[in-house]
mmCIF file of C-alpha atoms and ligand atoms in Angstrom:
data_model
loop_
_atom_site.group_PDB
_atom_site.id
_atom_site.type_symbol
_atom_site.label_atom_id
_atom_site.label_comp_id
_atom_site.label_asym_id
_atom_site.label_seq_id
_atom_site.Cartn_x
_atom_site.Cartn_y
_atom_site.Cartn_z
ATOM 1 C CA MET U 1 21.502 0.533 1.473
ATOM 2 C CA ALA U 2 21.834 2.914 4.369
ATOM 3 C CA TRP U 3 19.628 0.906 6.699
ATOM 4 C CA LYS U 4 20.460 -2.226 8.635
ATOM 5 C CA THR U 5 18.739 -5.559 8.136
ATOM 6 C CA LEU U 6 18.340 -8.575 10.427
ATOM 7 C CA ASP U 7 21.757 -9.699 9.157
ATOM 8 C CA ASP U 8 23.441 -6.660 10.696
ATOM 9 C CA VAL U 9 22.251 -6.755 14.325
ATOM 10 C CA ALA U 10 22.963 -9.257 17.106
ATOM 11 C CA LEU U 11 19.711 -10.947 18.130
ATOM 12 C CA ALA U 12 20.745 -13.945 20.235
ATOM 13 C CA GLY U 13 19.314 -13.684 23.727
ATOM 14 C CA LYS U 14 17.766 -10.291 22.944
ATOM 15 C CA VAL U 15 14.196 -9.121 23.336
ATOM 16 C CA VAL U 16 13.347 -7.813 19.873
ATOM 17 C CA LEU U 17 10.607 -5.186 19.737
ATOM 18 C CA THR U 18 9.197 -5.851 16.291
ATOM 19 C CA ARG U 19 6.868 -3.241 14.768
ATOM 20 C CA VAL U 20 4.456 -4.899 12.380
ATOM 21 C CA ASP U 21 1.336 -3.765 10.529
ATOM 22 C CA ILE U 22 -1.467 -6.185 11.303
ATOM 23 C CA ASN U 23 -4.149 -3.573 10.753
ATOM 24 C CA VAL U 24 -6.240 -6.141 8.928
ATOM 25 C CA PRO U 25 -9.879 -5.941 7.784
ATOM 26 C CA MET U 26 -12.324 -7.757 10.080
ATOM 27 C CA GLU U 27 -15.958 -8.732 9.881
ATOM 28 C CA ALA U 28 -17.955 -10.218 12.735
ATOM 29 C CA GLY U 29 -14.814 -10.835 14.791
ATOM 30 C CA ARG U 30 -12.937 -12.624 12.007
ATOM 31 C CA VAL U 31 -10.033 -11.455 9.874
ATOM 32 C CA THR U 32 -11.281 -11.284 6.272
ATOM 33 C CA ASP U 33 -7.884 -10.745 4.606
ATOM 34 C CA THR U 34 -4.844 -12.245 6.309
ATOM 35 C CA THR U 35 -2.288 -10.962 3.787
ATOM 36 C CA ARG U 36 -0.588 -8.558 6.176
ATOM 37 C CA ILE U 37 -0.346 -11.261 8.847
ATOM 38 C CA ALA U 38 1.119 -13.803 6.433
ATOM 39 C CA LYS U 39 3.724 -11.273 5.284
ATOM 40 C CA ILE U 40 5.310 -10.853 8.728
ATOM 41 C CA VAL U 41 5.978 -14.558 9.192
ATOM 42 C CA PRO U 42 9.487 -14.568 7.602
ATOM 43 C CA THR U 43 10.654 -11.798 9.926
ATOM 44 C CA VAL U 44 9.269 -13.495 13.035
ATOM 45 C CA GLU U 45 10.814 -16.835 12.054
ATOM 46 C CA ASP U 46 14.152 -15.234 11.223
ATOM 47 C CA ILE U 47 14.375 -13.459 14.581
ATOM 48 C CA ILE U 48 13.530 -16.669 16.437
ATOM 49 C CA ALA U 49 16.055 -18.640 14.364
ATOM 50 C CA ARG U 50 18.693 -16.137 15.410
ATOM 51 C CA GLY U 51 17.855 -16.648 19.068
ATOM 52 C CA GLY U 52 15.763 -13.527 19.611
ATOM 53 C CA GLN U 53 12.537 -13.222 21.584
ATOM 54 C CA VAL U 54 9.858 -11.690 19.360
ATOM 55 C CA VAL U 55 7.668 -9.005 20.915
ATOM 56 C CA LEU U 56 5.207 -7.582 18.406
ATOM 57 C CA LEU U 57 4.161 -3.952 18.496
ATOM 58 C CA ALA U 58 1.296 -2.854 16.291
ATOM 59 C CA HIS U 59 -1.609 -0.467 15.898
ATOM 60 C CA PHE U 60 -5.147 -1.418 15.020
ATOM 61 C CA ASP U 61 -7.619 1.035 13.492
ATOM 62 C CA ARG U 62 -7.760 4.585 14.828
ATOM 63 C CA PRO U 63 -8.683 4.678 18.538
ATOM 64 C CA LYS U 64 -7.134 8.168 18.851
ATOM 65 C CA GLY U 65 -5.198 7.719 22.079
ATOM 66 C CA ARG U 66 -7.992 6.061 24.060
ATOM 67 C CA VAL U 67 -8.715 2.462 24.985
ATOM 68 C CA VAL U 68 -11.462 1.306 22.618
ATOM 69 C CA PRO U 69 -12.272 -2.355 23.367
ATOM 70 C CA GLY U 70 -13.541 -2.998 19.808
ATOM 71 C CA MET U 71 -10.089 -2.046 18.530
ATOM 72 C CA SER U 72 -8.158 -4.482 20.699
ATOM 73 C CA LEU U 73 -5.444 -6.533 19.022
ATOM 74 C CA LEU U 74 -6.659 -9.513 21.042
ATOM 75 C CA GLN U 75 -9.073 -10.241 18.176
ATOM 76 C CA VAL U 76 -6.240 -10.954 15.722
ATOM 77 C CA VAL U 77 -4.530 -13.493 18.010
ATOM 78 C CA PRO U 78 -6.229 -16.579 16.465
ATOM 79 C CA ALA U 79 -5.247 -15.527 12.918
ATOM 80 C CA LEU U 80 -1.728 -14.759 14.097
ATOM 81 C CA GLU U 81 -1.337 -18.117 15.846
ATOM 82 C CA GLN U 82 -2.594 -19.880 12.754
ATOM 83 C CA ALA U 83 -0.201 -18.042 10.416
ATOM 84 C CA LEU U 84 2.802 -18.522 12.705
ATOM 85 C CA GLY U 85 2.031 -21.983 13.993
ATOM 86 C CA ARG U 86 3.198 -20.689 17.358
ATOM 87 C CA LYS U 87 1.666 -19.718 20.649
ATOM 88 C CA VAL U 88 0.954 -15.998 20.901
ATOM 89 C CA VAL U 89 1.071 -14.532 24.404
ATOM 90 C CA PHE U 90 -1.100 -11.418 24.506
ATOM 91 C CA ALA U 91 -0.423 -8.497 26.858
ATOM 92 C CA ALA U 92 -3.292 -6.090 27.532
ATOM 93 C CA ASP U 93 -0.988 -3.055 27.393
ATOM 94 C CA CYS U 94 2.041 -2.175 25.290
ATOM 95 C CA VAL U 95 3.975 -0.592 28.165
ATOM 96 C CA GLY U 96 4.526 -1.087 31.906
ATOM 97 C CA GLU U 97 4.146 -4.085 34.202
ATOM 98 C CA VAL U 98 1.516 -5.866 32.124
ATOM 99 C CA ALA U 99 3.777 -5.919 29.085
ATOM 100 C CA ALA U 100 6.954 -6.737 31.030
ATOM 101 C CA THR U 101 5.242 -9.650 32.799
ATOM 102 C CA ALA U 102 3.973 -11.149 29.532
ATOM 103 C CA ILE U 103 7.438 -10.912 27.986
ATOM 104 C CA ALA U 104 9.012 -12.600 31.022
ATOM 105 C CA ALA U 105 6.340 -15.338 31.002
ATOM 106 C CA ALA U 106 6.688 -16.250 27.322
ATOM 107 C CA GLY U 107 8.370 -19.554 26.639
ATOM 108 C CA PRO U 108 11.080 -20.118 24.042
ATOM 109 C CA GLY U 109 9.575 -19.809 20.575
ATOM 110 C CA ASP U 110 6.451 -18.088 21.857
ATOM 111 C CA VAL U 111 5.581 -14.761 20.294
ATOM 112 C CA VAL U 112 4.382 -11.905 22.465
ATOM 113 C CA LEU U 113 1.800 -9.489 21.081
ATOM 114 C CA LEU U 114 1.371 -6.212 22.917
ATOM 115 C CA GLU U 115 -1.921 -4.316 22.876
ATOM 116 C CA ASN U 116 -2.694 -1.573 20.320
ATOM 117 C CA THR U 117 -0.040 1.139 20.590
ATOM 118 C CA ARG U 118 -2.658 3.743 19.597
ATOM 119 C CA PHE U 119 -4.499 3.219 22.901
ATOM 120 C CA HIS U 120 -1.896 5.671 24.254
ATOM 121 C CA PRO U 121 -1.886 9.314 23.125
ATOM 122 C CA GLY U 122 1.920 9.205 23.168
ATOM 123 C CA GLU U 123 1.954 6.899 20.155
ATOM 124 C CA GLU U 124 0.663 9.295 17.507
ATOM 125 C CA ALA U 125 2.247 12.280 19.276
ATOM 126 C CA ASN U 126 5.564 10.417 19.137
ATOM 127 C CA ALA U 127 6.015 11.420 22.792
ATOM 128 C CA PRO U 128 9.569 10.726 23.995
ATOM 129 C CA ALA U 129 8.384 9.467 27.403
ATOM 130 C CA PHE U 130 6.051 6.927 25.785
ATOM 131 C CA ALA U 131 8.712 5.764 23.338
ATOM 132 C CA ALA U 132 11.100 5.342 26.278
ATOM 133 C CA GLU U 133 8.527 3.209 28.125
ATOM 134 C CA MET U 134 8.301 0.883 25.126
ATOM 135 C CA ALA U 135 12.075 0.883 24.634
ATOM 136 C CA ALA U 136 12.529 -0.218 28.255
ATOM 137 C CA LEU U 137 10.844 -3.527 27.361
ATOM 138 C CA GLY U 138 13.408 -4.667 24.810
ATOM 139 C CA ASP U 139 16.971 -4.630 23.497
ATOM 140 C CA VAL U 140 16.596 -4.240 19.745
ATOM 141 C CA PHE U 141 14.031 -2.536 17.483
ATOM 142 C CA VAL U 142 13.008 -4.142 14.195
ATOM 143 C CA ASN U 143 10.606 -2.263 11.938
ATOM 144 C CA ASP U 144 8.700 -4.498 9.533
ATOM 145 C CA ALA U 145 5.761 -2.126 9.067
ATOM 146 C CA PHE U 146 6.409 -0.454 5.724
ATOM 147 C CA SER U 147 2.681 0.176 5.383
ATOM 148 C CA ALA U 148 2.758 2.346 8.529
ATOM 149 C CA ALA U 149 6.049 4.053 7.638
ATOM 150 C CA HIS U 150 4.288 7.242 6.531
ATOM 151 C CA ARG U 151 3.343 7.826 10.175
ATOM 152 C CA ALA U 152 5.895 9.487 12.459
ATOM 153 C CA HIS U 153 4.713 7.703 15.573
ATOM 154 C CA ALA U 154 6.527 6.488 18.697
ATOM 155 C CA SER U 155 6.504 2.856 17.554
ATOM 156 C CA THR U 156 7.508 3.653 13.958
ATOM 157 C CA THR U 157 10.147 6.359 14.458
ATOM 158 C CA GLY U 158 10.685 7.149 18.153
ATOM 159 C CA LEU U 159 11.904 3.662 19.029
ATOM 160 C CA ALA U 160 14.400 3.622 16.161
ATOM 161 C CA HIS U 161 16.360 6.346 17.919
ATOM 162 C CA LEU U 162 16.349 4.642 21.314
ATOM 163 C CA LEU U 163 17.439 1.094 20.452
ATOM 164 C CA PRO U 164 19.704 -0.518 17.844
ATOM 165 C CA ALA U 165 17.361 -0.580 14.841
ATOM 166 C CA ALA U 166 16.965 -2.673 11.702
ATOM 167 C CA ALA U 167 14.483 -3.291 8.917
ATOM 168 C CA GLY U 168 12.570 -6.562 8.999
ATOM 169 C CA ARG U 169 12.384 -8.821 5.945
ATOM 170 C CA LEU U 170 9.097 -7.382 4.660
ATOM 171 C CA MET U 171 10.318 -3.805 5.060
ATOM 172 C CA GLU U 172 13.486 -4.815 3.248
ATOM 173 C CA ALA U 173 11.534 -6.415 0.379
ATOM 174 C CA GLU U 174 9.220 -3.408 0.070
ATOM 175 C CA LEU U 175 12.117 -0.954 -0.053
ATOM 176 C CA GLN U 176 13.980 -3.022 -2.620
ATOM 177 C CA ALA U 177 10.895 -3.309 -4.834
ATOM 178 C CA LEU U 178 10.178 0.388 -4.658
ATOM 179 C CA GLU U 179 13.782 1.222 -5.474
ATOM 180 C CA ALA U 180 13.577 -1.067 -8.510
ATOM 181 C CA ALA U 181 10.314 0.534 -9.636
ATOM 182 C CA LEU U 182 11.000 4.227 -9.200
ATOM 183 C CA GLY U 183 14.365 4.836 -7.524
ATOM 184 C CA SER U 184 16.666 3.435 -10.189
ATOM 185 C CA PRO U 185 14.367 1.563 -12.563
ATOM 186 C CA GLU U 186 15.160 -0.046 -15.870
ATOM 187 C CA ARG U 187 13.673 2.182 -18.570
ATOM 188 C CA PRO U 188 11.292 2.776 -20.150
ATOM 189 C CA VAL U 189 9.007 3.030 -17.120
ATOM 190 C CA VAL U 190 5.214 3.107 -17.306
ATOM 191 C CA ALA U 191 3.006 4.163 -14.406
ATOM 192 C CA VAL U 192 -0.666 3.210 -14.331
ATOM 193 C CA VAL U 193 -2.647 5.488 -12.047
ATOM 194 C CA GLY U 194 -6.356 5.029 -11.648
ATOM 195 C CA GLY U 195 -9.000 5.502 -9.038
ATOM 196 C CA ALA U 196 -11.798 7.923 -8.447
ATOM 197 C CA LYS U 197 -10.299 11.275 -7.691
ATOM 198 C CA VAL U 198 -7.570 13.459 -9.139
ATOM 199 C CA SER U 199 -7.683 15.625 -6.005
ATOM 200 C CA THR U 200 -6.266 12.807 -3.870
ATOM 201 C CA LYS U 201 -3.515 11.991 -6.376
ATOM 202 C CA LEU U 202 -2.343 15.392 -7.606
ATOM 203 C CA ALA U 203 1.000 15.262 -5.806
ATOM 204 C CA LEU U 204 1.537 11.752 -7.088
ATOM 205 C CA LEU U 205 0.798 12.664 -10.716
ATOM 206 C CA GLY U 206 3.027 15.727 -10.392
ATOM 207 C CA ASN U 207 5.934 13.596 -9.174
ATOM 208 C CA LEU U 208 5.407 10.852 -11.739
ATOM 209 C CA VAL U 209 5.381 13.052 -14.856
ATOM 210 C CA GLY U 210 8.971 13.974 -14.120
ATOM 211 C CA ARG U 211 10.066 10.388 -13.502
ATOM 212 C CA VAL U 212 8.291 7.986 -15.827
ATOM 213 C CA ASP U 213 8.211 7.679 -19.609
ATOM 214 C CA HIS U 214 4.529 6.735 -19.893
ATOM 215 C CA LEU U 215 1.713 7.707 -17.570
ATOM 216 C CA VAL U 216 -1.601 5.889 -17.971
ATOM 217 C CA ILE U 217 -4.504 7.680 -16.321
ATOM 218 C CA GLY U 218 -7.661 5.672 -15.728
ATOM 219 C CA GLY U 219 -10.805 5.452 -13.656
ATOM 220 C CA GLY U 220 -12.728 8.517 -12.554
ATOM 221 C CA MET U 221 -9.468 10.462 -12.731
ATOM 222 C CA ALA U 222 -9.396 10.050 -16.492
ATOM 223 C CA ASN U 223 -12.835 11.673 -16.736
ATOM 224 C CA THR U 224 -11.498 14.725 -14.940
ATOM 225 C CA PHE U 225 -8.688 15.012 -17.491
ATOM 226 C CA LEU U 226 -11.099 14.492 -20.399
ATOM 227 C CA ALA U 227 -13.561 17.067 -19.066
ATOM 228 C CA ALA U 228 -10.717 19.544 -18.542
ATOM 229 C CA GLN U 229 -9.976 19.266 -22.249
ATOM 230 C CA GLY U 230 -13.586 19.958 -23.155
ATOM 231 C CA VAL U 231 -14.519 16.333 -23.879
ATOM 232 C CA GLU U 232 -18.142 15.378 -23.103
ATOM 233 C CA VAL U 233 -18.238 13.026 -20.110
ATOM 234 C CA GLY U 234 -22.004 13.020 -19.470
ATOM 235 C CA THR U 235 -22.912 12.188 -15.880
ATOM 236 C CA SER U 236 -19.505 10.601 -15.164
ATOM 237 C CA LEU U 237 -17.710 11.009 -11.902
ATOM 238 C CA ALA U 238 -15.408 13.930 -12.704
ATOM 239 C CA GLU U 239 -13.961 16.752 -10.632
ATOM 240 C CA ARG U 240 -14.684 19.795 -12.745
ATOM 241 C CA ASP U 241 -13.026 22.122 -10.250
ATOM 242 C CA MET U 242 -9.757 20.293 -10.880
ATOM 243 C CA ALA U 243 -9.636 21.287 -14.563
ATOM 244 C CA ALA U 244 -6.791 23.803 -14.197
ATOM 245 C CA MET U 245 -4.726 21.301 -12.184
ATOM 246 C CA ALA U 246 -5.309 18.587 -14.775
ATOM 247 C CA LEU U 247 -4.248 20.882 -17.640
ATOM 248 C CA ASP U 248 -1.150 21.837 -15.644
ATOM 249 C CA ILE U 249 -0.209 18.162 -15.263
ATOM 250 C CA LEU U 250 -0.647 17.663 -19.021
ATOM 251 C CA ALA U 251 1.591 20.655 -19.734
ATOM 252 C CA ARG U 252 4.259 19.427 -17.337
ATOM 253 C CA ALA U 253 4.161 15.976 -18.888
ATOM 254 C CA LYS U 254 4.754 17.516 -22.301
ATOM 255 C CA THR U 255 7.794 19.438 -21.055
ATOM 256 C CA ALA U 256 9.157 16.294 -19.384
ATOM 257 C CA ALA U 257 8.541 14.147 -22.502
ATOM 258 C CA CYS U 258 6.245 11.885 -20.508
ATOM 259 C CA ALA U 259 3.566 10.347 -22.732
ATOM 260 C CA ILE U 260 0.124 10.583 -21.148
ATOM 261 C CA HIS U 261 -2.382 7.878 -22.054
ATOM 262 C CA LEU U 262 -6.061 8.666 -21.578
ATOM 263 C CA PRO U 263 -8.939 6.463 -22.809
ATOM 264 C CA LEU U 264 -9.434 6.397 -26.587
ATOM 265 C CA ASP U 265 -12.687 4.529 -26.282
ATOM 266 C CA ILE U 266 -15.045 4.265 -23.366
ATOM 267 C CA VAL U 267 -17.570 1.897 -21.874
ATOM 268 C CA VAL U 268 -20.659 3.802 -20.785
ATOM 269 C CA ALA U 269 -23.904 2.982 -19.006
ATOM 270 C CA ARG U 270 -26.792 4.957 -17.530
ATOM 271 C CA GLU U 271 -26.145 3.590 -14.064
ATOM 272 C CA LEU U 272 -23.399 1.851 -12.162
ATOM 273 C CA LYS U 273 -24.905 -1.517 -11.353
ATOM 274 C CA ALA U 274 -24.320 -5.128 -12.254
ATOM 275 C CA GLY U 275 -25.908 -6.053 -15.541
ATOM 276 C CA ALA U 276 -26.469 -2.400 -16.541
ATOM 277 C CA GLU U 277 -26.718 -2.042 -20.312
ATOM 278 C CA ALA U 278 -23.202 -1.058 -21.364
ATOM 279 C CA ARG U 279 -22.043 0.413 -24.673
ATOM 280 C CA THR U 280 -18.566 0.948 -26.073
ATOM 281 C CA LEU U 281 -18.055 4.265 -27.868
ATOM 282 C CA PRO U 282 -15.191 6.401 -29.104
ATOM 283 C CA VAL U 283 -14.113 8.908 -26.454
ATOM 284 C CA GLY U 284 -16.024 12.138 -26.951
ATOM 285 C CA ASN U 285 -19.245 10.331 -27.815
ATOM 286 C CA CYS U 286 -20.483 9.885 -24.252
ATOM 287 C CA PRO U 287 -24.235 10.614 -24.218
ATOM 288 C CA ALA U 288 -25.224 13.454 -21.877
ATOM 289 C CA ASP U 289 -27.247 11.054 -19.702
ATOM 290 C CA ALA U 290 -24.604 8.281 -19.478
ATOM 291 C CA MET U 291 -21.463 7.815 -17.441
ATOM 292 C CA ILE U 292 -18.035 6.472 -18.354
ATOM 293 C CA LEU U 293 -17.325 3.371 -16.271
ATOM 294 C CA ASP U 294 -14.374 1.751 -18.017
ATOM 295 C CA ALA U 295 -11.879 2.120 -20.835
ATOM 296 C CA GLY U 296 -12.686 0.210 -24.021
ATOM 297 C CA PRO U 297 -10.820 -2.445 -26.045
ATOM 298 C CA ALA U 298 -9.000 0.042 -28.313
ATOM 299 C CA THR U 299 -7.499 1.657 -25.220
ATOM 300 C CA VAL U 300 -6.552 -1.739 -23.829
ATOM 301 C CA ALA U 301 -4.781 -2.611 -27.097
ATOM 302 C CA VAL U 302 -2.698 0.578 -26.909
ATOM 303 C CA LEU U 303 -1.845 -0.051 -23.265
ATOM 304 C CA GLU U 304 -0.742 -3.601 -24.075
ATOM 305 C CA THR U 305 1.639 -2.160 -26.674
ATOM 306 C CA VAL U 306 2.962 0.373 -24.174
ATOM 307 C CA LEU U 307 3.536 -2.343 -21.550
ATOM 308 C CA ALA U 308 5.332 -4.523 -24.082
ATOM 309 C CA ALA U 309 7.677 -1.630 -24.895
ATOM 310 C CA CYS U 310 8.504 -0.936 -21.230
ATOM 311 C CA LYS U 311 10.839 -2.621 -18.762
ATOM 312 C CA THR U 312 9.240 -1.396 -15.540
ATOM 313 C CA LEU U 313 5.625 -0.915 -14.448
ATOM 314 C CA ILE U 314 4.341 0.765 -11.343
ATOM 315 C CA TRP U 315 0.592 0.492 -10.765
ATOM 316 C CA ASN U 316 -1.780 2.245 -8.406
ATOM 317 C CA GLY U 317 -5.527 2.310 -8.893
ATOM 318 C CA PRO U 318 -7.996 0.524 -11.199
ATOM 319 C CA LEU U 319 -8.804 1.692 -14.738
ATOM 320 C CA GLY U 320 -12.554 1.395 -14.325
ATOM 321 C CA ALA U 321 -15.325 0.539 -11.866
ATOM 322 C CA PHE U 322 -13.718 -2.883 -11.470
ATOM 323 C CA GLU U 323 -15.939 -4.045 -8.591
ATOM 324 C CA ILE U 324 -18.898 -4.364 -10.947
ATOM 325 C CA ALA U 325 -18.854 -6.463 -14.133
ATOM 326 C CA PRO U 326 -18.487 -5.728 -17.002
ATOM 327 C CA PHE U 327 -16.658 -2.553 -15.939
ATOM 328 C CA ASP U 328 -13.655 -4.568 -14.741
ATOM 329 C CA ALA U 329 -12.677 -5.519 -18.290
ATOM 330 C CA ALA U 330 -9.915 -2.963 -18.960
ATOM 331 C CA THR U 331 -8.316 -3.371 -15.532
ATOM 332 C CA THR U 332 -8.398 -7.154 -15.874
ATOM 333 C CA ALA U 333 -7.012 -7.209 -19.428
ATOM 334 C CA VAL U 334 -4.154 -4.807 -18.709
ATOM 335 C CA ALA U 335 -3.338 -6.556 -15.417
ATOM 336 C CA ARG U 336 -3.167 -9.907 -17.187
ATOM 337 C CA ALA U 337 -0.957 -8.473 -19.930
ATOM 338 C CA ALA U 338 1.409 -7.169 -17.238
ATOM 339 C CA ALA U 339 1.382 -10.545 -15.490
ATOM 340 C CA VAL U 340 2.259 -12.380 -18.705
ATOM 341 C CA LEU U 341 5.136 -10.011 -19.505
ATOM 342 C CA THR U 342 6.417 -10.307 -15.936
ATOM 343 C CA ALA U 343 6.235 -14.101 -15.955
ATOM 344 C CA ALA U 344 8.232 -14.054 -19.214
ATOM 345 C CA GLY U 345 10.964 -12.007 -17.530
ATOM 346 C CA LYS U 346 10.299 -8.963 -19.723
ATOM 347 C CA LEU U 347 8.834 -6.606 -17.153
ATOM 348 C CA VAL U 348 9.427 -5.632 -13.524
ATOM 349 C CA SER U 349 5.944 -4.954 -12.136
ATOM 350 C CA VAL U 350 5.234 -3.357 -8.783
ATOM 351 C CA ALA U 351 1.767 -2.501 -7.512
ATOM 352 C CA GLY U 352 0.327 -1.106 -4.318
ATOM 353 C CA GLY U 353 -2.613 0.619 -2.697
ATOM 354 C CA GLY U 354 -5.795 -0.916 -1.267
ATOM 355 C CA ASP U 355 -8.084 -1.120 -4.310
ATOM 356 C CA THR U 356 -5.218 -1.991 -6.609
ATOM 357 C CA VAL U 357 -4.419 -5.200 -4.811
ATOM 358 C CA SER U 358 -8.069 -6.323 -4.823
ATOM 359 C CA ALA U 359 -8.291 -5.498 -8.540
ATOM 360 C CA LEU U 360 -5.142 -7.481 -9.375
ATOM 361 C CA ASN U 361 -6.316 -10.387 -7.233
ATOM 362 C CA GLN U 362 -9.698 -10.328 -8.934
ATOM 363 C CA ALA U 363 -7.933 -10.361 -12.327
ATOM 364 C CA GLY U 364 -5.899 -13.382 -11.238
ATOM 365 C CA ALA U 365 -2.789 -11.357 -12.051
ATOM 366 C CA ALA U 366 -1.330 -10.646 -8.612
ATOM 367 C CA ALA U 367 0.716 -13.831 -8.289
ATOM 368 C CA ASP U 368 2.761 -13.038 -11.387
ATOM 369 C CA PHE U 369 3.569 -9.453 -10.438
ATOM 370 C CA THR U 370 7.156 -8.905 -9.311
ATOM 371 C CA PHE U 371 6.008 -7.314 -6.075
ATOM 372 C CA ILE U 372 2.713 -6.300 -4.512
ATOM 373 C CA SER U 373 3.019 -3.864 -1.668
ATOM 374 C CA THR U 374 1.033 -4.378 1.522
ATOM 375 C CA ALA U 375 0.797 -0.611 1.861
ATOM 376 C CA GLY U 376 -1.986 1.821 1.068
ATOM 377 C CA GLY U 377 -1.179 5.336 2.242
ATOM 378 C CA ALA U 378 2.564 4.679 2.587
ATOM 379 C CA PHE U 379 2.746 3.450 -1.017
ATOM 380 C CA LEU U 380 0.981 6.601 -2.236
ATOM 381 C CA GLU U 381 3.235 8.910 -0.239
ATOM 382 C CA TRP U 382 6.256 7.096 -1.556
ATOM 383 C CA MET U 383 4.930 7.495 -5.128
ATOM 384 C CA GLU U 384 4.532 11.185 -4.367
ATOM 385 C CA GLY U 385 8.268 11.297 -3.737
ATOM 386 C CA LYS U 386 7.916 11.986 -0.009
ATOM 387 C CA ASP U 387 10.308 10.685 2.593
ATOM 388 C CA LEU U 388 8.638 8.125 4.824
ATOM 389 C CA PRO U 389 9.464 8.895 8.477
ATOM 390 C CA GLY U 390 9.539 5.229 9.472
ATOM 391 C CA VAL U 391 12.114 4.524 6.771
ATOM 392 C CA THR U 392 14.151 7.660 7.431
ATOM 393 C CA ALA U 393 14.361 6.751 11.128
ATOM 394 C CA LEU U 394 16.032 3.469 10.205
ATOM 395 C CA MET U 395 18.797 5.398 8.442
ATOM 396 C CA GLY U 396 20.089 6.424 11.874
HETATM 397 C C1 3PG N 401 -2.971 1.200 6.828
HETATM 398 O O1 3PG N 401 -3.892 0.407 7.056
HETATM 399 O O2 3PG N 401 -2.882 1.856 5.778
HETATM 400 C C2 3PG N 401 -1.880 1.331 7.840
HETATM 401 O O3 3PG N 401 -2.033 0.373 8.818
HETATM 402 C C3 3PG N 401 -1.867 2.715 8.426
HETATM 403 O O4 3PG N 401 -3.072 2.970 9.106
HETATM 404 P P1 3PG N 401 -3.525 4.476 9.350
HETATM 405 O O5 3PG N 401 -3.929 5.034 8.013
HETATM 406 O O6 3PG N 401 -4.650 4.407 10.326
HETATM 407 O O7 3PG N 401 -2.326 5.221 9.903
HETATM 408 MG MG1 MG N 402 -5.200 3.596 6.137
#
């Protein structure tokens, strides 16, 4: 790999500016999902074990270059201390005297957390002067924020050019998993892409048809493809103005010998609510006053066969309205099939993107996947084949 890891840089006695993504969901002042915090622990422990002083840099939410008290990183300190089992010294600014004083005051083994980098306009602008102010606080830059690597900000790219730079353990694991899934995967490769809208995933579908052997399209996106082919989709969520784009993707898939899998049978209801009366019908038989909310068992059976024939799976987006039973059935069944194959050593399975992770957790399948990315937008951009600035900056 062209980037350095913690094994390649000297850390003893150094102040290590460590970019992490602890942009975690909160409700009533409490972190509701600590996954991203838990995932940075190995990097923090490794740096400390190598004699480095950990100084965490992170963003929280989107304050747009202004100090917004409700977006202070101070509120994640309790969750961070609990995950690390260490004292976290918080500095109310990520540059200047306040930050320098906190770093100097931290005891051995303490972790310093600097305030939200996005409180400064220089962060998102990747302003050289702001990056230099942060760089002045430390000796080494470690980027462990894969999920923010699609942003070319001062703390994700600027710093990498000012200090000796390396990938943290989570960044390393993410990059290795993504390489195994799409860079140089074992074939055949199947991609499962679901979610509501084709319009947000056009670039991704366009990239995938040229790279994978099977492309499963689910969720609201599938309705758009069905409607584009003249199939009745009733009152389903479907982007009718995307018909030409959808047909273009199908044509490109054909040229690239990528098999597209759309629902063969559908689960429909008159409204999307728990306990709604649901019916399973062959695709094409959707009543005009009903909506498609999931793929049916015949589709699931085909997808299980496809998974069993493949060596690599990359998954983004649910196959149906998985938040509301019974419309989670296809997503759950296919996720469990993937988990079983993975646990048996027959499949490399990588998944990412916000809803995807909740869906796989809900299915009880996440633990058996080879790798679950912590990233939302960065995972999508990577699936689109884009270079991620935060990763590129680590290449030197
Ligand atoms: C995320 O939550 O996806 C990352 O932290 C990036 O956040 P952003 O979309 O506000 O840049
Ligand atoms: Mg986001």
